Short mmCIF file of C-alpha atoms in Angstrom, two decimals:
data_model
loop_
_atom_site.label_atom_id
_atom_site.label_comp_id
_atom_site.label_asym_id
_atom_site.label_seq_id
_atom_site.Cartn_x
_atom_site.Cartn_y
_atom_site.Cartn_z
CA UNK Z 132 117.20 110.17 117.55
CA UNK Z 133 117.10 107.06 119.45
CA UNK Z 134 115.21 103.99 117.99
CA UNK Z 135 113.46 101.36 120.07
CA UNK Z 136 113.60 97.78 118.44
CA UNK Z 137 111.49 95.63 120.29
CA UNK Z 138 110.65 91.76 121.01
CA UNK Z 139 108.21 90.21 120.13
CA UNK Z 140 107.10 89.78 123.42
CA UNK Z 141 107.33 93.00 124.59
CA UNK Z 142 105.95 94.58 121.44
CA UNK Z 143 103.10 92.88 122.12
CA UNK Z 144 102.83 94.21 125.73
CA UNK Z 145 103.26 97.35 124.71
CA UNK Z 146 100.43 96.89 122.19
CA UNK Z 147 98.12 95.70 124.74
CA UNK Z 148 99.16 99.00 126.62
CA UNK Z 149 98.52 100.95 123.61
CA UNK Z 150 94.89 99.63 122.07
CA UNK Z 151 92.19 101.54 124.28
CA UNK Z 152 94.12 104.67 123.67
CA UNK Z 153 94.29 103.44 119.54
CA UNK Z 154 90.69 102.46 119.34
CA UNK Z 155 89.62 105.62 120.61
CA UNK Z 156 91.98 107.79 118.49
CA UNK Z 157 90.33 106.11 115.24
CA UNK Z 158 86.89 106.84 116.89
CA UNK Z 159 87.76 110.08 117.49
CA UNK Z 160 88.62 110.66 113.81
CA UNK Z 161 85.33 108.30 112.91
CA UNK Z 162 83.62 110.86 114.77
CA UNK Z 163 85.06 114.10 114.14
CA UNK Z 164 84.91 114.92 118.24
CA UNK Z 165 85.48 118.54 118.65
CA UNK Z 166 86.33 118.47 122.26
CA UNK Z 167 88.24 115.96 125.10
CA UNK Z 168 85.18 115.90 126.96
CA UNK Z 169 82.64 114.56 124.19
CA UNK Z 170 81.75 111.18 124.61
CA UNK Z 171 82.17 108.63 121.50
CA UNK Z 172 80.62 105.58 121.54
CA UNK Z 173 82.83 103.21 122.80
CA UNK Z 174 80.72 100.35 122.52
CA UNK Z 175 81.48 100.34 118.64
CA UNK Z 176 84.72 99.54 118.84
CA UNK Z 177 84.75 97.85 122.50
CA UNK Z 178 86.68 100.03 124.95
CA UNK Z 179 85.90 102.56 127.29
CA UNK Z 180 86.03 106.37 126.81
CA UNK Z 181 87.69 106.52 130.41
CA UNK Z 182 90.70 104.71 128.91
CA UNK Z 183 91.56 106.85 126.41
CA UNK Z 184 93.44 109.21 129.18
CA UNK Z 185 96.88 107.61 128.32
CA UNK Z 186 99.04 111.09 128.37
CA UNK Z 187 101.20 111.31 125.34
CA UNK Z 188 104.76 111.11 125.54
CA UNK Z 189 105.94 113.90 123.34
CA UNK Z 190 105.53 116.37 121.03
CA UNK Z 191 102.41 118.09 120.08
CA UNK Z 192 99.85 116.07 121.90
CA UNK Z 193 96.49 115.44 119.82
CA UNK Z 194 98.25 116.11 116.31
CA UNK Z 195 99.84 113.93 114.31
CA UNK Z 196 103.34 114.73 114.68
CA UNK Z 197 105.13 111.68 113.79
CA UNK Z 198 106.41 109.65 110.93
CA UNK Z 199 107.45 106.17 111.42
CA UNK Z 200 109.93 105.16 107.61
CA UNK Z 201 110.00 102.06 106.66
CA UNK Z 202 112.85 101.63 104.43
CA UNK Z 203 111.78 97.72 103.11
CA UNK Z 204 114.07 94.43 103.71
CA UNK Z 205 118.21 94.78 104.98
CA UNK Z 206 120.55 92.51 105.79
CA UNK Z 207 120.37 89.23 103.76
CA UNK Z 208 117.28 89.94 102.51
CA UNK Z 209 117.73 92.39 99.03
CA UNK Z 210 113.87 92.66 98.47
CA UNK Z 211 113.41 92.71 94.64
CA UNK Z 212 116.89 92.44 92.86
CA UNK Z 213 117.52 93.90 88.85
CA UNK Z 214 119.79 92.12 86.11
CA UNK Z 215 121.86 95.52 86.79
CA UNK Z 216 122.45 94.78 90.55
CA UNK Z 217 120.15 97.40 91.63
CA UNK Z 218 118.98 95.85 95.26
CA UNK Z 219 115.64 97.22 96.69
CA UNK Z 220 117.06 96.83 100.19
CA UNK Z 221 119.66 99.52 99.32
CA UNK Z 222 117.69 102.08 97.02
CA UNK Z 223 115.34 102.17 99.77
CA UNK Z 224 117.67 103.02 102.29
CA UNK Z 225 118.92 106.00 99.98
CA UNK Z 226 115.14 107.53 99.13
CA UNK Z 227 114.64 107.30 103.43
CA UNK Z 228 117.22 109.89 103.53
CA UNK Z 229 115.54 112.31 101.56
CA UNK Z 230 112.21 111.34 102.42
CA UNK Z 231 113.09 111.85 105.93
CA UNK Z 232 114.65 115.13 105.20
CA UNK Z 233 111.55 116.55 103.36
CA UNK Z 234 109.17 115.11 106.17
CA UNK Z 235 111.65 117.08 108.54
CA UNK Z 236 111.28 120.23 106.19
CA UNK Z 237 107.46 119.87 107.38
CA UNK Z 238 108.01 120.13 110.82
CA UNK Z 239 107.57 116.02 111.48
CA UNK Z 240 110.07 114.08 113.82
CA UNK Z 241 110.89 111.15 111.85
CA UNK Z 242 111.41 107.42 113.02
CA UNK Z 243 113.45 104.86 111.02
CA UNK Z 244 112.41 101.42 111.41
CA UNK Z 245 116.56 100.56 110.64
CA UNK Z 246 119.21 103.29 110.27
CA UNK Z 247 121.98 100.59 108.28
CA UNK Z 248 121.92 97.21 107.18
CA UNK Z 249 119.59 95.21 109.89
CA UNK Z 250 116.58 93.40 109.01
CA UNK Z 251 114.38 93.94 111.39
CA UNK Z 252 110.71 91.75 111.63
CA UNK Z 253 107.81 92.27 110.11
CA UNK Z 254 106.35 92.49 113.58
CA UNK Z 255 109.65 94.56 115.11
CA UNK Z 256 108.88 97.35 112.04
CA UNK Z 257 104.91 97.67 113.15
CA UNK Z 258 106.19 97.40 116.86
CA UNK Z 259 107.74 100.74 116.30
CA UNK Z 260 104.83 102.49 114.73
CA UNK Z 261 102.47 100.95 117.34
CA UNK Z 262 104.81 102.27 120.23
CA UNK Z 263 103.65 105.92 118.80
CA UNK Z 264 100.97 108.35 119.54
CA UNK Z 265 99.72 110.60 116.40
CA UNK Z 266 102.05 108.06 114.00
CA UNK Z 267 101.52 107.48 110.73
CA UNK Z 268 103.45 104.91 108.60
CA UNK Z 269 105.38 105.02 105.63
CA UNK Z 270 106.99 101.95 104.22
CA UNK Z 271 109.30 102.53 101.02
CA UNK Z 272 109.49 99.98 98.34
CA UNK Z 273 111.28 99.14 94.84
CA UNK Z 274 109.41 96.56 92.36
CA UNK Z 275 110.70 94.04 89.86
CA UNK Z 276 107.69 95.47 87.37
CA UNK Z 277 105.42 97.88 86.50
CA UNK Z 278 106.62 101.10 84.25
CA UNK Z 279 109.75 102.39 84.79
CA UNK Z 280 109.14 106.29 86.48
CA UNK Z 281 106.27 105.67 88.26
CA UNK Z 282 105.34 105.08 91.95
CA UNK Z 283 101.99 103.32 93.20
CA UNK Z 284 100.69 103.94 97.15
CA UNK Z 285 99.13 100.95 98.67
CA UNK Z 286 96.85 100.68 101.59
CA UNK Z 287 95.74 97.08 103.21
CA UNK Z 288 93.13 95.06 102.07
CA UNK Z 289 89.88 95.30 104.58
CA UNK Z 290 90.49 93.22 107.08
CA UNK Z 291 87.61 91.22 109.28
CA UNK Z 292 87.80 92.02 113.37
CA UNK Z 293 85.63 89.35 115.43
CA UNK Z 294 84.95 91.52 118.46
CA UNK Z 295 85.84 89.37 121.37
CA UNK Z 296 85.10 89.31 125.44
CA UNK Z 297 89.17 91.33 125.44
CA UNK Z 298 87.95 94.08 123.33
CA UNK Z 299 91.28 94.44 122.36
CA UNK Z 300 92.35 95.18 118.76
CA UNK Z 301 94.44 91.65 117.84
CA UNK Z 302 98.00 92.20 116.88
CA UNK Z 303 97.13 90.02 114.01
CA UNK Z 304 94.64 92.70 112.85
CA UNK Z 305 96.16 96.00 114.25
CA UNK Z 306 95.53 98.13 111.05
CA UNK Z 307 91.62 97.37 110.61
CA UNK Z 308 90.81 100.03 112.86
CA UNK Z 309 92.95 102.44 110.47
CA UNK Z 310 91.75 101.47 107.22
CA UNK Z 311 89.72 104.61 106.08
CA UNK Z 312 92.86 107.09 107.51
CA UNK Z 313 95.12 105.08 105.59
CA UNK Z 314 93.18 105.23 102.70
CA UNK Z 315 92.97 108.70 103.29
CA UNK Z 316 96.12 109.32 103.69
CA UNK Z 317 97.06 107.04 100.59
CA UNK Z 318 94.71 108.92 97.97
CA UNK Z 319 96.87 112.24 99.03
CA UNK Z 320 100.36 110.79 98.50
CA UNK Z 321 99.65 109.64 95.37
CA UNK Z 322 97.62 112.33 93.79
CA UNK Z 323 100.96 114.60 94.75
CA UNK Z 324 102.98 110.95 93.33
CA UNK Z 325 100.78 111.52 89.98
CA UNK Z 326 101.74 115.25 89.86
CA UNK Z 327 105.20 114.58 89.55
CA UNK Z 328 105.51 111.10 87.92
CA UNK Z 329 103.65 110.57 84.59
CA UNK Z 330 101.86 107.15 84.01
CA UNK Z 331 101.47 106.70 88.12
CA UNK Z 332 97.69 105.67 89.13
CA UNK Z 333 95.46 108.81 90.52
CA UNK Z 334 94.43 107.09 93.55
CA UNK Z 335 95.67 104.35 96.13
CA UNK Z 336 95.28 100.73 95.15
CA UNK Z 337 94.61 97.99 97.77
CA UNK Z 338 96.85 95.08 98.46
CA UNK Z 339 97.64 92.46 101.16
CA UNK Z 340 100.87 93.99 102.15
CA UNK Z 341 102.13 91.87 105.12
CA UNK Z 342 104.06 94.90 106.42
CA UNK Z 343 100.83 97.01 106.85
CA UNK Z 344 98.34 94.76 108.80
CA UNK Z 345 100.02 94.24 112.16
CA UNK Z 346 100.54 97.97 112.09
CA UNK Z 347 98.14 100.47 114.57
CA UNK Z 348 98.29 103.45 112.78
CA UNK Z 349 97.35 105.45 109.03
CA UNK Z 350 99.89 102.77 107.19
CA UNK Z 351 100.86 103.15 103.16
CA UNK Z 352 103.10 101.16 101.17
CA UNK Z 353 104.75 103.38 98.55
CA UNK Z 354 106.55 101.11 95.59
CA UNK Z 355 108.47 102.57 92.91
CA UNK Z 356 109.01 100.99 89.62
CA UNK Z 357 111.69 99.51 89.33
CA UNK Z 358 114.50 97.49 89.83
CA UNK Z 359 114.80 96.47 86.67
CA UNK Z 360 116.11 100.30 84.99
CA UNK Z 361 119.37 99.86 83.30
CA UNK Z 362 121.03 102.39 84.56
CA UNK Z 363 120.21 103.20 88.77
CA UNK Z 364 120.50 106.73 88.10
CA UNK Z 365 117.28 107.11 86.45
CA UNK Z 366 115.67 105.75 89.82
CA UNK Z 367 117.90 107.93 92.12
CA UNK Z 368 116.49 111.05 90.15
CA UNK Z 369 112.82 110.17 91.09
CA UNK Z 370 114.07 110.38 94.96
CA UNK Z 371 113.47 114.50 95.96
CA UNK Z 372 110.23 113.63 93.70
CA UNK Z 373 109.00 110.82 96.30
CA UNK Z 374 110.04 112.73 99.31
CA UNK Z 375 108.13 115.79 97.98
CA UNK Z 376 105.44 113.97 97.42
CA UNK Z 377 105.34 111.94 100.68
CA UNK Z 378 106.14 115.17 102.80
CA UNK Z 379 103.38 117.23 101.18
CA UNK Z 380 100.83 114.29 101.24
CA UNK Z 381 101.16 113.64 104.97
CA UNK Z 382 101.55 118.01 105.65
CA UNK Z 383 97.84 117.73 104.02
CA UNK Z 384 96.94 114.80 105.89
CA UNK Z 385 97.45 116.11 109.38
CA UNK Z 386 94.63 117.98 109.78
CA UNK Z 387 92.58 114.91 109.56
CA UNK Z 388 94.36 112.87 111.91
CA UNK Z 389 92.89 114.15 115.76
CA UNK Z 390 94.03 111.63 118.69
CA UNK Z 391 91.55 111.31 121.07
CA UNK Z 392 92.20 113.09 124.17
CA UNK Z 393 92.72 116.58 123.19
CA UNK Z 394 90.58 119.08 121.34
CA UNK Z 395 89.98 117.59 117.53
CA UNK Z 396 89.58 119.83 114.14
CA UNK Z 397 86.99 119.48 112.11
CA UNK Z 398 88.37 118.98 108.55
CA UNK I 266 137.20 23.01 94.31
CA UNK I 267 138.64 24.77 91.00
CA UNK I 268 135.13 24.44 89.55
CA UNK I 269 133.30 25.89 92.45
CA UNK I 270 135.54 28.91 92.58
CA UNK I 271 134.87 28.87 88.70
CA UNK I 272 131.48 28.77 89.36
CA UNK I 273 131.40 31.23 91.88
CA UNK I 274 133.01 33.89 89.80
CA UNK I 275 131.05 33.32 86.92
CA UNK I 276 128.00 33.61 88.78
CA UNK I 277 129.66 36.57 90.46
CA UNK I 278 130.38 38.04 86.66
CA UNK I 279 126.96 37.72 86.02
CA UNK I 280 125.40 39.00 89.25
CA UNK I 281 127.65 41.96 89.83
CA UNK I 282 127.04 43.94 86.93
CA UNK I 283 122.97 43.53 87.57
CA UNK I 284 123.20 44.37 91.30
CA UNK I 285 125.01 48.07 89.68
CA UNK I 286 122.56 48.23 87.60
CA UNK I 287 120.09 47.88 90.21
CA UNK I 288 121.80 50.24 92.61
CA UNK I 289 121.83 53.21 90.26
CA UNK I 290 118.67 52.89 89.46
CA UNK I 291 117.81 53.05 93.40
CA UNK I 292 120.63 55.88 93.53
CA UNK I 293 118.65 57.59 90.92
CA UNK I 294 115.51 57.44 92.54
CA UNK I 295 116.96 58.78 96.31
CA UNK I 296 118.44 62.19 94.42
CA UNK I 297 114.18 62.54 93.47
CA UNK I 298 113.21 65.28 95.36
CA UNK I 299 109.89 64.95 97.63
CA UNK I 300 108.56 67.60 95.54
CA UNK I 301 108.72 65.64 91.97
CA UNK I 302 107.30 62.74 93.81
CA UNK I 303 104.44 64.82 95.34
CA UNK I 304 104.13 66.30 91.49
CA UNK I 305 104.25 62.82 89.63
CA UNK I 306 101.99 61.69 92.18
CA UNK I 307 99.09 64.96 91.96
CA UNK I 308 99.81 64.29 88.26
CA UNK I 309 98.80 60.33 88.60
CA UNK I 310 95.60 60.99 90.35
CA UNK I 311 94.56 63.97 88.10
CA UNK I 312 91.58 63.66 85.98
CA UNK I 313 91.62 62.76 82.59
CA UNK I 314 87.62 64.48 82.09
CA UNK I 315 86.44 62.96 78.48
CA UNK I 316 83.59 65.86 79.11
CA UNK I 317 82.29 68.40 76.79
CA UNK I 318 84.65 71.18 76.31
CA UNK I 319 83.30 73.92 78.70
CA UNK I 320 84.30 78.10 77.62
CA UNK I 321 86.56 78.28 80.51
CA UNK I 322 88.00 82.57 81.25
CA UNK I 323 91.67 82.49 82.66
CA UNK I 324 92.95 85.56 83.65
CA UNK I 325 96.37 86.52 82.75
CA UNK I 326 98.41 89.91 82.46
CA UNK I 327 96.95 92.52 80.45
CA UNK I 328 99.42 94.07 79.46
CA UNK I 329 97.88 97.51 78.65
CA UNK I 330 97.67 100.51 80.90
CA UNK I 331 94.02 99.71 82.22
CA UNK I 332 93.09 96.87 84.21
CA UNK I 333 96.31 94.62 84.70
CA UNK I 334 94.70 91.76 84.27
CA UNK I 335 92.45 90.46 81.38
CA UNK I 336 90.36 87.55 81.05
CA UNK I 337 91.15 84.85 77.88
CA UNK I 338 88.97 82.45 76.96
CA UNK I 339 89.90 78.71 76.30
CA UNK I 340 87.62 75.52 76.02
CA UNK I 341 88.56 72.78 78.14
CA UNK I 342 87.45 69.12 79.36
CA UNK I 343 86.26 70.23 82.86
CA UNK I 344 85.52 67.70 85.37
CA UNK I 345 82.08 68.72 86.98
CA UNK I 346 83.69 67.77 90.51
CA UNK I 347 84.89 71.42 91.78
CA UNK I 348 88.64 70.01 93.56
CA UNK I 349 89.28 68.38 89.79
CA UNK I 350 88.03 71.38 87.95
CA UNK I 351 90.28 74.07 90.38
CA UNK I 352 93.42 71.85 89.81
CA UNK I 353 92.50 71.75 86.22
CA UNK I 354 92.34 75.56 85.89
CA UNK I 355 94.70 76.36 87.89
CA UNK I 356 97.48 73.87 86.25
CA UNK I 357 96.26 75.98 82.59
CA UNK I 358 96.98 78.79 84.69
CA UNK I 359 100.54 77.95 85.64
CA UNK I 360 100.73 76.85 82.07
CA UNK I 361 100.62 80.38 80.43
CA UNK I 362 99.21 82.38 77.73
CA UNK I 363 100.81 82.06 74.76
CA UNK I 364 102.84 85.33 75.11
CA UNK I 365 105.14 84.59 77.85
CA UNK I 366 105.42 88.09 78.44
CA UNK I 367 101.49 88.01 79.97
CA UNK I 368 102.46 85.26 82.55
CA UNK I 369 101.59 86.15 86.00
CA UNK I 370 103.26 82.96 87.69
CA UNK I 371 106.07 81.63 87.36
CA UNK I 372 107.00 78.91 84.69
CA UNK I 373 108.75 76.55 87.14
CA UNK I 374 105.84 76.44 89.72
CA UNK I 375 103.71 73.88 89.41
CA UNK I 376 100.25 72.94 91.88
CA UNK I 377 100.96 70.29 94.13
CA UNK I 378 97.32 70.12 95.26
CA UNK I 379 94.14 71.41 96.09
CA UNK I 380 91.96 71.05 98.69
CA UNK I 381 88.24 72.68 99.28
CA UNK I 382 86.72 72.56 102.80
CA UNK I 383 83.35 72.42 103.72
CA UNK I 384 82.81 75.82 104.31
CA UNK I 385 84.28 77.11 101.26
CA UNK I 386 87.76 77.96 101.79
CA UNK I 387 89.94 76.71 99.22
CA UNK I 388 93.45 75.66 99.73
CA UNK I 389 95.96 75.67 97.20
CA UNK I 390 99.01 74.16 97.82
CA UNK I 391 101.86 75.57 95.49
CA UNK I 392 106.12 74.14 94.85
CA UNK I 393 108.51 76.48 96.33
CA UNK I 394 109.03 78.08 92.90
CA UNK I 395 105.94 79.85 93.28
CA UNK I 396 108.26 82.16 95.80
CA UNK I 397 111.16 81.90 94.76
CA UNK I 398 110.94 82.38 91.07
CA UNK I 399 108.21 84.95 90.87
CA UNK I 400 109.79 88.95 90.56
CA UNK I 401 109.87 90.33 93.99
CA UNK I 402 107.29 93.45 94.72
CA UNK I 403 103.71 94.53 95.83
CA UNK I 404 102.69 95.02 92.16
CA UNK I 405 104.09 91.61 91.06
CA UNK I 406 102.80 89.53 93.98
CA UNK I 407 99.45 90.84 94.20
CA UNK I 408 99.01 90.42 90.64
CA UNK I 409 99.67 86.78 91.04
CA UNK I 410 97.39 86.25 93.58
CA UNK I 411 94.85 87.92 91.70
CA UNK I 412 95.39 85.91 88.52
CA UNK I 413 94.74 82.79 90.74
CA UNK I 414 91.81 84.19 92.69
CA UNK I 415 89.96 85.88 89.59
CA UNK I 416 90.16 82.54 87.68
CA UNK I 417 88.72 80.57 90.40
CA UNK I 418 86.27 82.82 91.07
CA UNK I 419 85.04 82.27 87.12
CA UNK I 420 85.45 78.73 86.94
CA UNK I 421 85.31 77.29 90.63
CA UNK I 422 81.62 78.97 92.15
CA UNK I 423 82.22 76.66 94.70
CA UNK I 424 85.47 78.22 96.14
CA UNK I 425 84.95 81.41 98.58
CA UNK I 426 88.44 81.92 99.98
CA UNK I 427 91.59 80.75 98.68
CA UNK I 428 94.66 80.30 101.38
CA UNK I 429 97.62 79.49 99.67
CA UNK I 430 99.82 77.02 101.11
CA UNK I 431 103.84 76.76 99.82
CA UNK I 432 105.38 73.22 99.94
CA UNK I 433 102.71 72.21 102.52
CA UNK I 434 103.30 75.14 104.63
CA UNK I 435 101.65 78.20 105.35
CA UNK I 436 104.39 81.03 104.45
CA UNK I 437 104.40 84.95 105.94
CA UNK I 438 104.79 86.03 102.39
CA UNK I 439 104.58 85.41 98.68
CA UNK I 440 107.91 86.67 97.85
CA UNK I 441 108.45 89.15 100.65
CA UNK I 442 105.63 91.49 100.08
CA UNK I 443 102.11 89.92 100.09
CA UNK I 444 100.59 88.52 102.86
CA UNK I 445 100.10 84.81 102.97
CA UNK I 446 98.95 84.06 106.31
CA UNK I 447 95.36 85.29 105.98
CA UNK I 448 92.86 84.03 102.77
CA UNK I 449 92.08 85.95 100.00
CA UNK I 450 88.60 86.61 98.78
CA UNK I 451 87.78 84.40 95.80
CA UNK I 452 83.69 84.57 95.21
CA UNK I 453 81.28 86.71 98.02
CA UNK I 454 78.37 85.09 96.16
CA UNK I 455 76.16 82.08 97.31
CA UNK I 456 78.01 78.83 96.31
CA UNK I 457 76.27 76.93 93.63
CA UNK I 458 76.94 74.07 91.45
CA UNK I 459 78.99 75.55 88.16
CA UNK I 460 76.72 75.67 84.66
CA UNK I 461 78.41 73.70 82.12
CA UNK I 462 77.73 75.16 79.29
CA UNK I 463 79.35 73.38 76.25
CA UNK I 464 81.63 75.09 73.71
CA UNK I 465 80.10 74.96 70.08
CA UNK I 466 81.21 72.66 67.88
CA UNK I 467 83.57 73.84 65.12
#
């Protein structure tokens, strides 16, 4: 599978390419549209219906059908580091592979934000998310605290959109439009997280995760606890555990998810 | 001639050891970094309120399974003026409970200063420690923010939004997690003028 890093510069072109078509695809959700040719109210979240014909470029147009995976920090930058030399960085990289592989299980093509060591930006990470149609967003995480054994999902903090004469979505902003969906889509990976780690929260918690605002689509944040474990093997057990749970919490999230353009399904 | 080379030395003798003296002590005060200066100098212009002692809630770790953070009450001096009183909670803050395990920010990181517009916005201005010493992670970070945020909101009414500056500068992250860029919520109510209520005596 090939994977598209992108410049700043042209992510953002390609953003500006993208909005109309990802405003509409939230309203269509917003509104639970049941067919193409049902008009949604545009003026709510300032674009046209018109330009929501953007075709899409593969795979099973109007459904989600793709999972962007974050595996968190590379390169230079270890992310949270324990007394043990457990590196988030690299734990990360080894739960993406069996995430990916239970998201694959599901029937979802999977996208990986880095495939070794690179570091991409904050804004190169979102740029490949935001280059998707019927994406959603999973970045993986490893904290310095909380109890050992137990994962947390995290969704953005609400985030304020001045509508402006563009009517775009700003890059700045790109996830306010996706909010609820993430949230959503949050609540069902960790109730299936809570399942199958003890002492994990029952519901998504909110937090200003830097990764998640610049990116356009149903975005989580899932952090397990922790770097800190004496011995690495107790987190590398919790691994088919997270990709279960991520798998089967975006499998139940699908149906939600209907892109604009193509017949939606009432949930 | 002999005795003004005599003299010359002796005043040399004399001199010399002074002018090493001297140039340590300059030495000395070149290795200070900008940021102990900036701190000595925040410290120099902070308050000294002679006030009542006011019930002041400072919100450190919990450290229970409920709500992760929990509110303790101490009584301090607080100045009335609402850029004093923020430095002067927040510095108690960065100070820590007395079970170090409860911190929530780092024990090197010290306020550097505070600012509060017009509008509301608050601007905290923390020493690079504040990053770089804090335990990397969503739950970590955004605990620490909320310590900060919570206590203002108690103490500060006068505070709406908090941006959080590092070393002057406005950061992408706390630690490579939480979002710094934007400001964080601090108090959605109408700002009014704190009630100082004074602590009982005894």
């Amino acid at each position: 599978m090939q994977i598209a890093f992108l410049s700043w510069g042209a992510a953002r072109r390609l953003l500006a390419l993208a909005i109309p078509f990802i405003a509409c695809a939230t309203l269509s959700f917003a509104e639970r549209a049941s067919s193409s040719e049902q008009p949604v109210d545009a003026s709510a979240q300032g674009t046209s219906a018109s330009q929501a014909a953007i075709s899409l470029p593969s795979g099973q147009a109007g459904m989600l059908n793709v999972v962007v995976l974050d595996p968190a920090h590379g390169g230079v930058d270890y992310g949270a580091r324990g007394t043990e030399g457990v590196r988030e960085s690299e734990v990360v990289m080894e739960f993406a592979v069996q995430v990916r592989r239970a998201l694959e299980s599901q029937g979802f093509q999977v996208v990986q934000t880095r495939l070794g060591n690179e570091d991409p930006t904050f804004d190169e990470r979102s740029a490949v998310a935001n280059a998707q149609q019927g994406a959603v967003f999973v970045t993986l995480h490893v904290a310095s605290t909380g109890l050992p054994g137990t994962a947390r999902v995290y969704v953005n903090e609400d985030l304020a959109v001045e509508p402006d004469v563009t009517r775009l979505i700003p890059w700045e902003r790109a996830q306010a439009p996706f909010l609820s969906l993430s949230r959503k889509l949050g609540d069902l990976v960790q109730g299936q997280l809570a399942q199958r780690f003890k002492g994990s929260p029952g519901s998504e918690q909110s937090a200003a995760v830097r990764q998640l605002r610049t990116t356009a689509a149903p975005a989580i944040a899932v952090e397990i606890s922790s770097v800190t474990v004496e011995n690495r093997n107790d987190l590398d057990r919790m691994a088919p555990g997270v990709a279960d749970a991520i798998a089967k919490g975006v499998a139940a999230f699908k149906p939600s998810y209907v892109v604009a353009g193509t017949a939606g399904v009432k949930p | 001639m002999i005795i003004g080379l005599a003299f010359v030395v002796g005043a040399a003798a004399i001199y010399l050891p002074a002018l090493r003296r001297h140039v340590k002590r300059t030495a000395k005060l070149v290795q200070q970094t900008e940021e102990q200066a900036r701190r000595e100098l925040t410290q120099a212009l902070s308050p000294t309120p002679t006030g009542p002692r006011v019930k002041t809630k400072l919100f450190w770790a919990s450290g229970t399974e409920g709500p992760r953070l929990a509110a303790v009450t101490v009584e301090l001096p607080l100045a009335d003026d609402p850029v004093l009183r923020a430095k002067q909670v927040l510095n108690t803050l960065l100070a820590g409970p007395v079970d170090s395990d409860l911190r929530t920010l780092p024990p090197d990181a010290a306020l550097l200063e505070f600012y509060l517009l017009p509008d509301g916005t608050g601007i905290a201005d923390f020493s690079e420690a504040l990053g770089t010493s804090i335990p990397s992670g969503i739950d970590s970070e955004q605990l620490a923010v909320d310590s900060i945020t919570r206590t203002l909101e108690a103490n500060v009414p006068q505070v709406q939004r908090l941006k959080i500056l590092i070393h002057g500068q406005e950061v992408d992250t706390l630690a490579g997690h939480l979002d710094l860029t934007e400001t964080f919520v601090v108090n959605t109510k109408p700002a009014s003028a704190p009630a100082v209520k004074p602590a009982k005596a005894g």
